[in-house]
Coordinates of C-alpha atoms in Angstrom, one line a residue:
Chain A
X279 CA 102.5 39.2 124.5
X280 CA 105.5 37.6 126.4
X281 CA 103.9 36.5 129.6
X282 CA 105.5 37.2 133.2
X283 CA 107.5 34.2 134.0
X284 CA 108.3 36.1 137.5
X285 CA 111.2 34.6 139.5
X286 CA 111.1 31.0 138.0
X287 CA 111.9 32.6 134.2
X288 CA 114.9 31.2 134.1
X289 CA 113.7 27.7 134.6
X290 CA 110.9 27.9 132.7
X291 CA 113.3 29.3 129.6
X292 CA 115.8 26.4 130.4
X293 CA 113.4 23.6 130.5
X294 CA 111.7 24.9 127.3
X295 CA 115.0 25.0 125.4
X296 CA 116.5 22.2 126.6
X297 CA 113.9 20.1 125.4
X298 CA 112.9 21.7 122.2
X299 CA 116.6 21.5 121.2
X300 CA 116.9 17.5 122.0
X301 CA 113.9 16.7 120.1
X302 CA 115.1 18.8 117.1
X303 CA 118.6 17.5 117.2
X304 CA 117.0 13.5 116.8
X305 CA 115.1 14.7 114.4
X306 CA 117.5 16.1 112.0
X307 CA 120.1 13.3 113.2
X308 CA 116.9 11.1 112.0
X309 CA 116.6 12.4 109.0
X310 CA 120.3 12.9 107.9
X311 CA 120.5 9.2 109.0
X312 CA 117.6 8.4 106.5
X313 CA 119.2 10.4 103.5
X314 CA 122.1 8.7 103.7
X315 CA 121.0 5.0 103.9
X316 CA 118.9 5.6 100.8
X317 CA 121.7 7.4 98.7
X318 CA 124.1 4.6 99.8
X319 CA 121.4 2.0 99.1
X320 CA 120.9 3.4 95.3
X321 CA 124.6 2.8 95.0
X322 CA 125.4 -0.4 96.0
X323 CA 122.0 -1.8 94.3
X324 CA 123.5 0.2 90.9
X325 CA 126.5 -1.4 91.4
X326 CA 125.0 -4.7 91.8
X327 CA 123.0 -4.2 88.4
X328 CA 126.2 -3.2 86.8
X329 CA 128.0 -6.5 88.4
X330 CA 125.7 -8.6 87.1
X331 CA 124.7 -6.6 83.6
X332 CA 121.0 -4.9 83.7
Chain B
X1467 CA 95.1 -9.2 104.7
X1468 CA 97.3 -10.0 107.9
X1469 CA 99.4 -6.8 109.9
X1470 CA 102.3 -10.0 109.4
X1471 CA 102.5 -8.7 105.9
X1472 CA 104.0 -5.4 106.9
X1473 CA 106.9 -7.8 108.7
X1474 CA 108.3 -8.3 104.6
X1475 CA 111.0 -5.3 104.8
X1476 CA 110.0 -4.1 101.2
X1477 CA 105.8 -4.0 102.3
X1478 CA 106.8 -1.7 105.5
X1479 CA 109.0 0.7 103.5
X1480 CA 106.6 1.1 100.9
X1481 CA 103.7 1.0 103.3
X1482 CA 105.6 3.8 106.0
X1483 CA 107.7 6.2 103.6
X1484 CA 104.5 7.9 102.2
X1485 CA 103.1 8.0 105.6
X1486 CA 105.7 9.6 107.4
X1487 CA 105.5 13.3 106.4
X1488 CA 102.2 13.4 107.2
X1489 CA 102.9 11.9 110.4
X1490 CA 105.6 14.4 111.2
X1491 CA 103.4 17.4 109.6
X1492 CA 100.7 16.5 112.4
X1493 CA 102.8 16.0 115.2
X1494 CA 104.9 19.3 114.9
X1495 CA 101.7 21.0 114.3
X1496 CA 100.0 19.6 117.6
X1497 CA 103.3 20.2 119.2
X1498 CA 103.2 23.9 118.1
X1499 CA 99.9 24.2 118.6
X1500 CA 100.1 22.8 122.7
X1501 CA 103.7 24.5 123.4
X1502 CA 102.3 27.9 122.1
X1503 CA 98.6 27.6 124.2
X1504 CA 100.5 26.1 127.2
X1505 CA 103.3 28.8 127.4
X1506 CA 101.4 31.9 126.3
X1507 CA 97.9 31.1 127.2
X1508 CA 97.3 29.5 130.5
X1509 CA 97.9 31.3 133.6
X1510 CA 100.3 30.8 136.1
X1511 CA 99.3 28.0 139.2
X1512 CA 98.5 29.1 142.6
X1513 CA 101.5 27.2 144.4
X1514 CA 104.0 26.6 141.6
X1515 CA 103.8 30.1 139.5
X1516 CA 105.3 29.8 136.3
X1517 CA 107.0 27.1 136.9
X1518 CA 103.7 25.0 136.2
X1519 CA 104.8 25.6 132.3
X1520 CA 107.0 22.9 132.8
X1521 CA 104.2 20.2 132.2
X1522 CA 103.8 20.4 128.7
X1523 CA 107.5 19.2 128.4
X1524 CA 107.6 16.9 131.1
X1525 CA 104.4 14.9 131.1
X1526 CA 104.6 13.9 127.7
X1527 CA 108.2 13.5 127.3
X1528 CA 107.8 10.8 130.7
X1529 CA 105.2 9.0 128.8
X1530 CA 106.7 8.4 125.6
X1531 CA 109.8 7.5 127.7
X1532 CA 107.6 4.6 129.2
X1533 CA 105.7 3.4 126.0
X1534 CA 108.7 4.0 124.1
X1535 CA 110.1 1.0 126.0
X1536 CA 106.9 -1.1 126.3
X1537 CA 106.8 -0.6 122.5
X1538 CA 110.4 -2.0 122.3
X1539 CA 109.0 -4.9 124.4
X1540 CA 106.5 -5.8 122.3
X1541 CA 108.7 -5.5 119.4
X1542 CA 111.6 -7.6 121.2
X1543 CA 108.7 -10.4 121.8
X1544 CA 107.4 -10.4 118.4
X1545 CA 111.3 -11.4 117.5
X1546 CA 111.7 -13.8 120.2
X1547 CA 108.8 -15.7 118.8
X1548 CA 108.5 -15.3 114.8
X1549 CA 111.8 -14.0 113.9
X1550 CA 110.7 -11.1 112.5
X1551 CA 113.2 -8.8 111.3
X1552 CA 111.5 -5.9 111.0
X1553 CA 110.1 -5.6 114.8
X1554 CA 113.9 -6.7 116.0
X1555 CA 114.9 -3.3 113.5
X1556 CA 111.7 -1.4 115.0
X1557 CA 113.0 -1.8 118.5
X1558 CA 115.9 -0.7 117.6
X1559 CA 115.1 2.1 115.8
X1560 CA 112.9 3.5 118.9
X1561 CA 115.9 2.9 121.6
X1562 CA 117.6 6.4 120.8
X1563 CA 114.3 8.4 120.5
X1564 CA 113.0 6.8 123.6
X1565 CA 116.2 7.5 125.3
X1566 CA 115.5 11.3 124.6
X1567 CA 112.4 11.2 125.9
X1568 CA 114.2 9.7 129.2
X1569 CA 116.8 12.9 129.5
X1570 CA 114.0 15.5 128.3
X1571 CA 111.7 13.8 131.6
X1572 CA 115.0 13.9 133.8
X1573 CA 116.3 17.3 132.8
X1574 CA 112.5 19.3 132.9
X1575 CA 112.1 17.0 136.0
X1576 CA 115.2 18.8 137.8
X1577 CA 114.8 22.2 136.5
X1578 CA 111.3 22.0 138.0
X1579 CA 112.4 20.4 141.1
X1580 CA 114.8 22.7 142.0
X1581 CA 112.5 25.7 142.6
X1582 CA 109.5 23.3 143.4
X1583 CA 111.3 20.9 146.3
X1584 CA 114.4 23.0 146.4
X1585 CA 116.8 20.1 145.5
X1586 CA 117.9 19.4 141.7
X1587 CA 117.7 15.3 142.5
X1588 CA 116.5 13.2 145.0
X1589 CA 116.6 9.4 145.6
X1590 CA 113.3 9.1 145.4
X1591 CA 111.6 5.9 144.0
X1592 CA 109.9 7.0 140.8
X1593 CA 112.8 9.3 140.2
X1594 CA 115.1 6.3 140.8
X1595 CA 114.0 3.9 138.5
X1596 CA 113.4 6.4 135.4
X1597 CA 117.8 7.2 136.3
X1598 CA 118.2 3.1 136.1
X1599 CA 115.4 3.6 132.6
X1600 CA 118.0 5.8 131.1
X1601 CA 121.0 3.9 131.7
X1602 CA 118.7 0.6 130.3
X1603 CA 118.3 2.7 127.3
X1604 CA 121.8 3.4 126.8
X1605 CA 122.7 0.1 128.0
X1606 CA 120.2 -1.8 125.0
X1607 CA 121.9 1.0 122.5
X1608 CA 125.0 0.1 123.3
X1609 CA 124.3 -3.8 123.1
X1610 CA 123.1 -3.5 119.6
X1611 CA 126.3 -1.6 118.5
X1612 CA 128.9 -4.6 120.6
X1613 CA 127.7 -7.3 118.9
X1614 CA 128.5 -8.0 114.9
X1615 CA 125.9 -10.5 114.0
X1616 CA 122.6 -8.8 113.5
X1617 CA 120.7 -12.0 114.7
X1618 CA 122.8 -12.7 118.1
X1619 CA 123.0 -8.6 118.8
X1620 CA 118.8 -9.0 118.2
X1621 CA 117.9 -11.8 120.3
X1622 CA 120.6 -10.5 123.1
X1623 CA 118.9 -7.1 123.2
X1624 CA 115.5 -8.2 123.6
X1625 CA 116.6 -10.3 126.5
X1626 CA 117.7 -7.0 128.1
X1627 CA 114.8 -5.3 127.1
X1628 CA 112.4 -8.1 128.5
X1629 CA 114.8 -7.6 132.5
X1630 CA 114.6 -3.4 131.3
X1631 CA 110.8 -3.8 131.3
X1632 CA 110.4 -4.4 135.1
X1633 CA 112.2 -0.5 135.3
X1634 CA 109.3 0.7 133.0
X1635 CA 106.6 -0.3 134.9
X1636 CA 108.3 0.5 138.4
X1637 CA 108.7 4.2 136.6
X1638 CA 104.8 4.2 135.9
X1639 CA 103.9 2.6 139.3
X1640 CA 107.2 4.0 141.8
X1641 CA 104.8 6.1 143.4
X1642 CA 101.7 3.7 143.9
X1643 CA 103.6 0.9 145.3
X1644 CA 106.0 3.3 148.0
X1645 CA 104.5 6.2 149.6
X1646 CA 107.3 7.9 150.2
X1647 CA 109.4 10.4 148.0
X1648 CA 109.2 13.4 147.1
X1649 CA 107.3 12.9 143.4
X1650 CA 103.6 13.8 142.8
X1651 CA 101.5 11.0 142.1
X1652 CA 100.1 10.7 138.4
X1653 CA 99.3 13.6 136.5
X1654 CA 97.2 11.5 133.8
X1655 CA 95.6 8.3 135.6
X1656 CA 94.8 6.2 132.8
X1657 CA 92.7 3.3 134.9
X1658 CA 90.6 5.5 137.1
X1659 CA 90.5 8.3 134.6
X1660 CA 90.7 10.8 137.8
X1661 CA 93.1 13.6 136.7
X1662 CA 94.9 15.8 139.4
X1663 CA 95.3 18.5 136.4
X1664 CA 92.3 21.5 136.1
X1665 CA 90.9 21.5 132.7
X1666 CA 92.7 25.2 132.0
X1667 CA 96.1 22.6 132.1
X1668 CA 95.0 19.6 130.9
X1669 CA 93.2 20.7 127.0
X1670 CA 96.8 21.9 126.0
X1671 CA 98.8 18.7 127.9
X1672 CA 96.3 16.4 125.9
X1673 CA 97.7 18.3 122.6
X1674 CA 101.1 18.4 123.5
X1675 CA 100.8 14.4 124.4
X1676 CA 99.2 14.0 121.1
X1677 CA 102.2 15.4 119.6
X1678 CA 105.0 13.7 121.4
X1679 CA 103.0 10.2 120.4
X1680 CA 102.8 11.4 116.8
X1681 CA 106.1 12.4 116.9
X1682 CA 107.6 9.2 118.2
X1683 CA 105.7 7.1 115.5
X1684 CA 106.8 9.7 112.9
X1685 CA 110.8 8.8 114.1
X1686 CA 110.0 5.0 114.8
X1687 CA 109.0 4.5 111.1
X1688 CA 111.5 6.4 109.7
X1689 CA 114.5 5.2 111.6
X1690 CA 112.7 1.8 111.2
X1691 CA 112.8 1.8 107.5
X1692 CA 116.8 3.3 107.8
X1693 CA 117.7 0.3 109.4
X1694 CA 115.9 -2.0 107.0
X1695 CA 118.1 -0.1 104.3
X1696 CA 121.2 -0.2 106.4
X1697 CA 120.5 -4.3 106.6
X1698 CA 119.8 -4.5 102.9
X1699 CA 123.2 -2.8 102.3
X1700 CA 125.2 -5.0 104.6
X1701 CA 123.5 -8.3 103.2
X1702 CA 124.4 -6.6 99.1
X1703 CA 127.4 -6.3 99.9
X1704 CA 128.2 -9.2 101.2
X1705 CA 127.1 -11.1 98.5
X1706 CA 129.2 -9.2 96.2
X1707 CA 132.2 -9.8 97.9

């Protein structure tokens, strides 16, 4: 299933991780990012409403 | 109905969040889809072996490093002009994911230079101006994080991404304008439509190009719609104050 790389395996192997671990490191940066805007953004809009009594 | 409508900050985010997972679901799926045919299914080239594997990694991730900064540019414009917010955030919010795509291009690009030309670097013009790209990314990134005022940090980073521009095309074009160097000339020739890539190659490039665009949109709206919340914040709390 695994097919021959032959000599260039090791380049081949290093490219391919190399690149699929940057794109899934800004992705979950990304998305930690995200989660965090919107949790702090439900804060300071609750404390707002509390600040001004809704 | 105008596209200026998505420039209100609460029409994008209500517009983008629902699209996003769907956006992301498709480009991870064509990026599984053209990783998996490309490394387990194609066979090896005459002249470069295995090593032609490479491709599906560094094609697309040179593309999207390109329009990633055209996109910016048009973004950055769209500012200049009508004061949008949202496209000044939407550049912004591409700058780190389009820098990725940059080291992804330069790091596949060595690894498969080494074997290919039998030097990790050379000065060569194409490879040149996608190292001065890269440092134009993290030059913009690092722009946007100096300056305090959203506004001045805005309009100062679309100026540098207007001067960054002329880098983007000379990374397209390096190797139509100087024959010399030791880069192939374009896998994917968009104008004359010509490709230097055999069909066995170019089905799963097309699917793993699909999936890097698609990708980039995916992390473009989100981030966009971060920074749109990290503005609200700021603006909150300073009227609270």
């Amino acid at each position: 299933m695994f097919p021959d790389l032959g000599d260039y395996a090791t380049e081949v192997l290093a490219a391919y991780g190399a690149s699929i671990g940057l794109l899934v490191v800004i992705v979950l940066l990304s998305m930690r990012r995200s989660r965090k805007m919107r949790a702090q953004l439900d804060a300071v809009e609750a404390r707002k409403d509390a600040a001004s009594g809704k | 109905m105008s596209i200026w409508e998505y420039a209100n900050p609460k029409k994008f985010i209500a517009t983008t969040t629902p699209l996003v997972p769907w956006v992301m679901g498709i480009s991870i799926s064509c990026l599984v889809v053209g990783l998996v045919w490309g490394f387990f299914f194609t066979p090896d080239d005459f002249r470069q072996g295995s090593t032609v594997k490479i491709i599906y990694l560094h094609v697309p991730a040179a593309l999207m490093a390109i329009n990633a900064w055209f996109m910016m540019l048009i973004a950055s414009l769209i500012w200049l002009v009508r004061r949008h917010h949202v496209s000044a955030l939407a550049a912004r919010a591409a700058a780190p994911i389009g820098m990725v795509m940059t080291v992804i291009a330069l790091i596949t690009g060595a690894i498969w230079g080494q074997p290919m030309w039998g030097t990790w670097w050379a000065w060569d013009p194409r490879l040149t101006s996608f190292l001065i790209l890269f440092l134009f990314y993290l030059g913009y990134m690092a722009l946007w994080e100096a300056i305090e005022d959203s506004d001045t940090a805005a309009d100062l980073t679309s100026v540098l991404c207007l001067v960054g521009s002329v880098f983007a095309v000379l990374s397209r074009y390096a190797v139509q304008f100087w024959n010399q160097g030791l880069h192939q000339g374009t896998s994917v020739p968009v104008a004359t439509g010509e490709r230097s890539v055999s069909d066995v190659f170019f089905v799963p490039l097309l699917v793993c190009m699909v999936g890097f665009g698609l990708l980039f949109l995916a992390l473009v709206l989100m981030r966009t719609a971060t920074e749109v919340r990290a503005r609200r914040i700021k603006a909150l709390e300073a009227r609270m104050r």
